Tab-separated table of C-alpha atoms and ligand atoms in Angstrom:
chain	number	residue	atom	x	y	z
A	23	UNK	CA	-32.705	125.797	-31.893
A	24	UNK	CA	-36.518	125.861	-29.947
A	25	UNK	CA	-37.452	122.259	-31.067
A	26	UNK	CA	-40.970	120.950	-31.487
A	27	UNK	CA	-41.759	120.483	-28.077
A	28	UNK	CA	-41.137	123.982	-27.281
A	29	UNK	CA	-37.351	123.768	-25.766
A	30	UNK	CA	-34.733	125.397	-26.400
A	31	UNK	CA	-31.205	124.246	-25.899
A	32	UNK	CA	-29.802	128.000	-24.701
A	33	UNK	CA	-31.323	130.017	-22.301
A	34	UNK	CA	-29.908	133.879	-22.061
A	35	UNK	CA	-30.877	135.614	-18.649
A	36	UNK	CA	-30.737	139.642	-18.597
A	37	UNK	CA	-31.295	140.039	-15.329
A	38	UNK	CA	-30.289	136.648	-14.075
A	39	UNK	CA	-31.294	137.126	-10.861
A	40	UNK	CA	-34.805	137.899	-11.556
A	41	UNK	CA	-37.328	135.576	-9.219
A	42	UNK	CA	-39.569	135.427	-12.764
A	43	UNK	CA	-36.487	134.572	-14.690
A	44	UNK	CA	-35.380	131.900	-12.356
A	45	UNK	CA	-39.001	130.327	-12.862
A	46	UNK	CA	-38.632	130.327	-16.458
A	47	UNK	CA	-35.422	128.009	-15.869
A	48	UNK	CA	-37.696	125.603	-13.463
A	49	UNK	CA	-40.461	126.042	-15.923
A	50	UNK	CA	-38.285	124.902	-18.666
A	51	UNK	CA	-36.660	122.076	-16.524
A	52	UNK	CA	-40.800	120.593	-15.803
A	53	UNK	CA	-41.393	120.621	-19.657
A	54	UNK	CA	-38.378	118.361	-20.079
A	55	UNK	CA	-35.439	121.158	-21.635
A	56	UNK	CA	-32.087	120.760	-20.267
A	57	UNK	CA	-30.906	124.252	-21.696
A	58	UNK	CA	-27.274	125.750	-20.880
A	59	UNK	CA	-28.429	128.550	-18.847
A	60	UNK	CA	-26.237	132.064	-19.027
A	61	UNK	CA	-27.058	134.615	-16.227
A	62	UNK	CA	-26.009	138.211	-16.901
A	63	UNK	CA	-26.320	139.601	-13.863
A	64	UNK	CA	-24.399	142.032	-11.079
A	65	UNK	CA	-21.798	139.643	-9.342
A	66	UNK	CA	-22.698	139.071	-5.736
A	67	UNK	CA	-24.096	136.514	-3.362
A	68	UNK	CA	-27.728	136.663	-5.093
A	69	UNK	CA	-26.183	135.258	-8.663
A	70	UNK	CA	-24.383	133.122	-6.745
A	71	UNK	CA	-27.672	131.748	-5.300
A	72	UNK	CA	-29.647	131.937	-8.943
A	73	UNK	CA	-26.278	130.130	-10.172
A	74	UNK	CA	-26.090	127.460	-7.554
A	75	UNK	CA	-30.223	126.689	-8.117
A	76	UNK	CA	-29.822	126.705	-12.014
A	77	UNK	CA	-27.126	123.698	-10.832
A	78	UNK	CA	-29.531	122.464	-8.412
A	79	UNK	CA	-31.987	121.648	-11.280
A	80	UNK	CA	-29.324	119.900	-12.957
A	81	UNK	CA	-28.381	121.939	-15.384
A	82	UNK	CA	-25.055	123.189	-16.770
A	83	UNK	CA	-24.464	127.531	-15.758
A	84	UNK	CA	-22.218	129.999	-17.100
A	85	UNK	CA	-22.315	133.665	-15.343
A	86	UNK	CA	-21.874	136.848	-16.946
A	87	UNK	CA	-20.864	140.341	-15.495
A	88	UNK	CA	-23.828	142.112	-16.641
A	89	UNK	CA	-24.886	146.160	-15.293
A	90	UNK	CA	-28.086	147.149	-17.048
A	91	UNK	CA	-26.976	150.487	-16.771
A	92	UNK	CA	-23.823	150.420	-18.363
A	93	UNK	CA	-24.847	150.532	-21.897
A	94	UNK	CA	-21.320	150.699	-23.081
A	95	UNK	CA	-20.907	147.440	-22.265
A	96	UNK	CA	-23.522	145.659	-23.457
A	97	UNK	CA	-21.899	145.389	-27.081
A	98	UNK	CA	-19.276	143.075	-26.023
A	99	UNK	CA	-20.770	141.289	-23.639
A	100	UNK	CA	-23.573	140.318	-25.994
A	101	UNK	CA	-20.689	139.515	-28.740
A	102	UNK	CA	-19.029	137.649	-26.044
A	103	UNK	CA	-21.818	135.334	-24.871
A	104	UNK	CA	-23.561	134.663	-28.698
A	105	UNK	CA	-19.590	134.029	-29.898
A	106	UNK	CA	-19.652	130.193	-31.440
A	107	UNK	CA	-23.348	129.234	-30.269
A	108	UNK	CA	-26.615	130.129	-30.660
A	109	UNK	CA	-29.426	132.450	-28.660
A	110	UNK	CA	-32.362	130.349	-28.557
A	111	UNK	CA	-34.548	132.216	-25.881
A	112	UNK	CA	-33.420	135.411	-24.429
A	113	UNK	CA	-35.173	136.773	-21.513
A	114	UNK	CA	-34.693	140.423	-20.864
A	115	UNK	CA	-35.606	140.406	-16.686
A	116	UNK	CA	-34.134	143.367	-15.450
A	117	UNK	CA	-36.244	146.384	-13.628
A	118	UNK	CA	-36.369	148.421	-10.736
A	119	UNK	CA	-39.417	149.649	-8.974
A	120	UNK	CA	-38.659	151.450	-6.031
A	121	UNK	CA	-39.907	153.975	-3.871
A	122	UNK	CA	-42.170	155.459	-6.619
A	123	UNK	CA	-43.229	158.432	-4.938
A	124	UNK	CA	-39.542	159.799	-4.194
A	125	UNK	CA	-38.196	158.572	-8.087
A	126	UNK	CA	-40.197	161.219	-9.810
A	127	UNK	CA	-39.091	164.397	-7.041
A	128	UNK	CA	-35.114	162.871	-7.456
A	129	UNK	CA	-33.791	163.520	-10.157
A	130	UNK	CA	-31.127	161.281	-10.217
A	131	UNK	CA	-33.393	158.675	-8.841
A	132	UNK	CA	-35.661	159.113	-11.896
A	133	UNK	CA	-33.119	158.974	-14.821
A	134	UNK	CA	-31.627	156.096	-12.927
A	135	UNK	CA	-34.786	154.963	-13.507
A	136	UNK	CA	-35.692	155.578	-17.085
A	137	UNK	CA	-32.195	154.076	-17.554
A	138	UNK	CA	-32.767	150.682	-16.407
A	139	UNK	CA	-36.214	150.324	-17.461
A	140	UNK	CA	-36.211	152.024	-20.665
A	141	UNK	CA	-32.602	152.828	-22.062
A	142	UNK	CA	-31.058	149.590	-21.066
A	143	UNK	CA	-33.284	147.778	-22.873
A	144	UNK	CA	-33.376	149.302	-25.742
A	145	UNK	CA	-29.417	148.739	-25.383
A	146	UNK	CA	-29.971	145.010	-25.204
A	147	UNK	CA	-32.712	144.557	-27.228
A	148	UNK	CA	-30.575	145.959	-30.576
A	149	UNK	CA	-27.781	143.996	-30.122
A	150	UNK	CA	-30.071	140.599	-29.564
A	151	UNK	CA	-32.119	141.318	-32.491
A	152	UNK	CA	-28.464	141.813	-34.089
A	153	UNK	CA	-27.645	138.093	-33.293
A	154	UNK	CA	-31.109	137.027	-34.103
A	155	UNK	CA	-30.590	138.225	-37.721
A	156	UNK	CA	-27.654	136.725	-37.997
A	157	UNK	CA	-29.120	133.534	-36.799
A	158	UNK	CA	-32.118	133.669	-38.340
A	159	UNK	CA	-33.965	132.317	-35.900
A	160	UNK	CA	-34.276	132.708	-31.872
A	161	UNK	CA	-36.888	134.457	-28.996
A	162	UNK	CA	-36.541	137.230	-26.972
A	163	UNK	CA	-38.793	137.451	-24.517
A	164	UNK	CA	-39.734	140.922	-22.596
A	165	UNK	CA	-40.589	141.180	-19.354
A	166	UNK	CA	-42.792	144.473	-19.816
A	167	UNK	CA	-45.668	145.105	-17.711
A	168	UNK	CA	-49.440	146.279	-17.287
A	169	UNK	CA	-48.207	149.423	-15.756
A	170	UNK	CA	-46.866	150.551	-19.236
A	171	UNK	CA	-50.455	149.896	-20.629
A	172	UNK	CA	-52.220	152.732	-19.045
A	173	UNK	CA	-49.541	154.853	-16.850
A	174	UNK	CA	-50.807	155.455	-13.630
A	175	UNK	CA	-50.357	158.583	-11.237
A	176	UNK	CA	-49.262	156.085	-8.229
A	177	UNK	CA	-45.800	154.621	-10.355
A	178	UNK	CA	-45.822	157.090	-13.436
A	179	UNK	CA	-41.691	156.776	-13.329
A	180	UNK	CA	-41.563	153.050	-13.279
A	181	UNK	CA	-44.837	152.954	-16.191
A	182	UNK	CA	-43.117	155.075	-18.496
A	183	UNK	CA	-40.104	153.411	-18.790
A	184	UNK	CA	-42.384	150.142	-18.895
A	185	UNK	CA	-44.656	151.601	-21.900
A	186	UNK	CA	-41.518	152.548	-23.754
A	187	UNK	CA	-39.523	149.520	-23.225
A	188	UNK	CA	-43.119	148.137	-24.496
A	189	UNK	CA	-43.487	149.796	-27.595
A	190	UNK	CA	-39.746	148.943	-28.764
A	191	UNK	CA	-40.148	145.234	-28.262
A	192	UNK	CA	-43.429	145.114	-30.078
A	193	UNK	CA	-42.113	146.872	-33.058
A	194	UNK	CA	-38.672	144.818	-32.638
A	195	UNK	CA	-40.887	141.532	-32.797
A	196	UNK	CA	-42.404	143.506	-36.496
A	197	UNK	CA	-38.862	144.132	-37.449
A	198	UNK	CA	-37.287	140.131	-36.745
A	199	UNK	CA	-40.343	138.290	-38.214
A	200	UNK	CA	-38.896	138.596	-41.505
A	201	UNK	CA	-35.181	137.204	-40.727
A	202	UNK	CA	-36.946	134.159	-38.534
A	203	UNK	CA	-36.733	135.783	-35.182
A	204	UNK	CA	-39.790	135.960	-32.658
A	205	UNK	CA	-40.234	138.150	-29.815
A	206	UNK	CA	-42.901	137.852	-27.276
A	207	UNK	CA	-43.755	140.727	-24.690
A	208	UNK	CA	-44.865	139.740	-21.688
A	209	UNK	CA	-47.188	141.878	-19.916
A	210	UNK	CA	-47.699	140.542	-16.187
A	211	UNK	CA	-49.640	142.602	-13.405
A	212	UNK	CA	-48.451	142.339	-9.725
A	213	UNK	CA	-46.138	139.290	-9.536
A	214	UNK	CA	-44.854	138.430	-6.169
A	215	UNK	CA	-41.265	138.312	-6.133
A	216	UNK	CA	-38.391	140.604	-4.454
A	217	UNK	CA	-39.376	143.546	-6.343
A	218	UNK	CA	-42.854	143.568	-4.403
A	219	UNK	CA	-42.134	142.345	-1.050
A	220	UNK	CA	-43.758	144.148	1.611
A	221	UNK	CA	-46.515	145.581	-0.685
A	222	UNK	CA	-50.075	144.843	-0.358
A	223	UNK	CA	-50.879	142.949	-3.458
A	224	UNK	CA	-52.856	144.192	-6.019
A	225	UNK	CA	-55.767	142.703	-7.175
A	226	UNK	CA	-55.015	139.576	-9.793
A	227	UNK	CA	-51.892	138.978	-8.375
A	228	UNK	CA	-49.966	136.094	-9.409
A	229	UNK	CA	-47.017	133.792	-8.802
A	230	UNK	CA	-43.647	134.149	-10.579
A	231	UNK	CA	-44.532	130.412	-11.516
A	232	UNK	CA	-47.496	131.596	-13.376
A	233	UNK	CA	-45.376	134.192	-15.644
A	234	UNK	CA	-43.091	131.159	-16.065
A	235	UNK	CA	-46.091	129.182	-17.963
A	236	UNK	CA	-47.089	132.192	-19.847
A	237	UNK	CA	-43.440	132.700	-21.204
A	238	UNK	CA	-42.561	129.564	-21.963
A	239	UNK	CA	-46.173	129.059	-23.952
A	240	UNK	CA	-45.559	131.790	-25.507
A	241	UNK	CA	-42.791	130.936	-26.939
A	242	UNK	CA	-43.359	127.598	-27.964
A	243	UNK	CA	-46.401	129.117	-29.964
A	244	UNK	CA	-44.843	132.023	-31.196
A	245	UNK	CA	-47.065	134.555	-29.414
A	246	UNK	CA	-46.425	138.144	-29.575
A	247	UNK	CA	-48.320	139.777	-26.743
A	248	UNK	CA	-49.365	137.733	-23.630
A	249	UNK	CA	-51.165	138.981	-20.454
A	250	UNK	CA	-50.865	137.743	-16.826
A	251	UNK	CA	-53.208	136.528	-15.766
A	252	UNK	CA	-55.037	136.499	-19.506
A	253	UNK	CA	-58.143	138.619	-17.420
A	254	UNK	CA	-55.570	141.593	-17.259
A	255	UNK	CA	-56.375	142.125	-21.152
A	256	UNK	CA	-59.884	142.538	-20.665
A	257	UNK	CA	-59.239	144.652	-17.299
A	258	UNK	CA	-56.330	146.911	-18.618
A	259	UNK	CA	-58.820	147.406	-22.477
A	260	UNK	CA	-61.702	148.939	-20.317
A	261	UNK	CA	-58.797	151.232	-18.068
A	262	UNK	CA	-57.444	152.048	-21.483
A	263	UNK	CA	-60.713	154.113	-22.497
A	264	UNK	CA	-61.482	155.512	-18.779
A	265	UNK	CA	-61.522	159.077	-19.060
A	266	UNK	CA	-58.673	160.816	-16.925
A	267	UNK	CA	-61.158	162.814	-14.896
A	268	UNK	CA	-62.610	159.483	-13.806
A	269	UNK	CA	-59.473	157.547	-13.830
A	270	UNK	CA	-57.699	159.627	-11.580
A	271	UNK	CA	-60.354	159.033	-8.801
A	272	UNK	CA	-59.902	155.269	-9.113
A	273	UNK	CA	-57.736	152.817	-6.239
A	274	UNK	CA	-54.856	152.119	-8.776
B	27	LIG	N1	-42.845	141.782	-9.706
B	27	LIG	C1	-43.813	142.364	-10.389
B	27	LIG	O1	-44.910	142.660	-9.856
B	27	LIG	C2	-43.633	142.639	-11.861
B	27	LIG	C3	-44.778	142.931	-12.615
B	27	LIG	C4	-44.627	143.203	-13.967
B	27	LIG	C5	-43.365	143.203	-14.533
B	27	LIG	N2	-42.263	142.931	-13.766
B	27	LIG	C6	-40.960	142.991	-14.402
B	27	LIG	O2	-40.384	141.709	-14.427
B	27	LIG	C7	-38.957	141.834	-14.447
B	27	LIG	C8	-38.365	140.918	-13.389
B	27	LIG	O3	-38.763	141.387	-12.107
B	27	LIG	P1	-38.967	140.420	-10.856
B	27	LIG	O4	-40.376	140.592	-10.422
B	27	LIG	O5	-38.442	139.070	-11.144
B	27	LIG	O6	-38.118	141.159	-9.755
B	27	LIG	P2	-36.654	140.878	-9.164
B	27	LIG	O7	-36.564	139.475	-8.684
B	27	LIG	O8	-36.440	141.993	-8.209
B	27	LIG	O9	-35.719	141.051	-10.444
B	27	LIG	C9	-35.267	142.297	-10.881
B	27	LIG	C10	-33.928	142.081	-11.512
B	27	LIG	O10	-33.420	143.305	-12.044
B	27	LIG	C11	-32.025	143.271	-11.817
B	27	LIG	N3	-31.423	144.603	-11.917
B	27	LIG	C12	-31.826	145.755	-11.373
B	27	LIG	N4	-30.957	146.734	-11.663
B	27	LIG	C13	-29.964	146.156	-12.396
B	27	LIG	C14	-28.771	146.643	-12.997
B	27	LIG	N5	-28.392	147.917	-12.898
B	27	LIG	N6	-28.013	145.758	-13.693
B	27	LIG	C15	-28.351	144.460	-13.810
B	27	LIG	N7	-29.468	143.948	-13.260
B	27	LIG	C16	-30.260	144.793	-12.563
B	27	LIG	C17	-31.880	142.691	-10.436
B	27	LIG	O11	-30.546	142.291	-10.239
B	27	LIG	P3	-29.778	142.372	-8.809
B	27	LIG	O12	-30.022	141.052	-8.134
B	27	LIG	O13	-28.354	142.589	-9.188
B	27	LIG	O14	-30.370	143.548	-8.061
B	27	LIG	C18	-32.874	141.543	-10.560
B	27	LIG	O15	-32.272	140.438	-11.174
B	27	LIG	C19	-38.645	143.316	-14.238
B	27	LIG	O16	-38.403	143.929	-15.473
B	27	LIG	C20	-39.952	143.854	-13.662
B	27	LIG	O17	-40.114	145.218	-13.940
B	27	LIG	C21	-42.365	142.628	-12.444
């Protein structure tokens, strides 16, 4: 169970190798929570690394074999790792960006695409609102994005698959607020981790430090829908409404 101070004594990495996940954990660990951590994640040396800093913070680690896009194995894995404990915060971390102007003229490259950041989870995100029912209480937390708020020509492969892996978590947080559950989507802009390296950072950038806060706030106040920074909201509500004759023309 999250207890009153916001911490949670489970904490369920999808994507455990994540740079924003792994801040969560230190996040957690400054706020005083001594979860067990679980990191689904691609064996390798980098889970290694994630593992080996999780025990570095002092905190007990158990590692899963997770591939986001084998979705055919997500139904046992998830059985396997909720089997005779409890979920308390889930974070659903995994993504790929890529080269964004060769995923949507590859058309492997693009379903590999839509299958990581859309189909996958969806995948996860039934079978941990399954366990959440069952629990009747828990988070899941959903690392989503601004570029799924207005797609943009620039990523359009990587902002679909955010906007629908958007749209499912919102209505999955509708669906598990009457059997106790709470999810909270997490909408950050450009975050500078792996994922971005080498890219000239957009304007409002943050730390993966600063999506830490946001996530672990949000859960310990139950929010559904958090922006980082919080200006992004106002920023990405005027975008919204900018006609497509004008937004095309913009630097974004
Ligand atoms: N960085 C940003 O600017 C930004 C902004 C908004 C939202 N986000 C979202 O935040 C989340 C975390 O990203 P991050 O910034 O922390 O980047 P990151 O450090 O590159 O993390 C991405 C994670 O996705 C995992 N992944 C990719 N394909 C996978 C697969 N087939 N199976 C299992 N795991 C897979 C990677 O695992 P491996 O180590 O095995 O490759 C890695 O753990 C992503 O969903 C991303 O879209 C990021």
């Amino acid at each position: 169970m999250i207890n009153a101070l916001g911490q949670p004594q489970s904490l369920f990495l999808l994507g455990g190798t994540s740079d924003i996940a792994l801040a969560v954990v230190d996040r957690y660990v400054a706020i005083g929570a001594r979860p067990l951590v679980i990191l689904a994640a691609r064996p390798g040396p980098r889970r290694e690394a994630a593992a080996q800093r999780v025990r570095d913070a002092g905190l007990e680690v158990e590692t899963v074999d997770f591939d986001a896009d084998d979705v055919e194995s997500h139904p046992g894995l998830i059985a396997d790792v909720a089997k005779g404990r409890d979920l308390d915060v889930s974070v659903v971390a995994f993504g790929v960006l890529g080269d964004e102007e060769s995923a949507w003229q590859d058309h492997a490259e693009a379903v590999r695409h839509a299958r990581i950041n859309y189909l996958a989870p969806v995948s996860v995100g039934v079978l941990l609102g399954e366990v959440v029912r069952r629990q009747g209480h828990g988070a899941i937390v959903a690392l989503s994005s601004v570029a799924g708020e207005r797609v943009r020509r620039s990523n359009f492969v990587y902002g679909s698959g955010k906007a629908g892996m958007d749209g499912f978590y919102l209505g999955l947080g509708e669906a598990l607020r009457d059997h106790g559950g709470h999810v909270a989507v997490i909408r950050p802009g450009f975050v500078h981790t792996k994922m971005t390296e080498g890219r000239a950072p957009a304007p409002l950038s943050v730390s993966p430090e600063q999506v830490a806060e946001a996530v672990v706030e949000a859960v310990a106040d139950r929010r559904e829908l958090t922006w980082v920074p919080g200006a992004m909201r106002i920023v990405m509500s005027g975008l919204r409404h900018v006609p497509r004759k004008v937004f095309r023309r913009l630097p974004v």
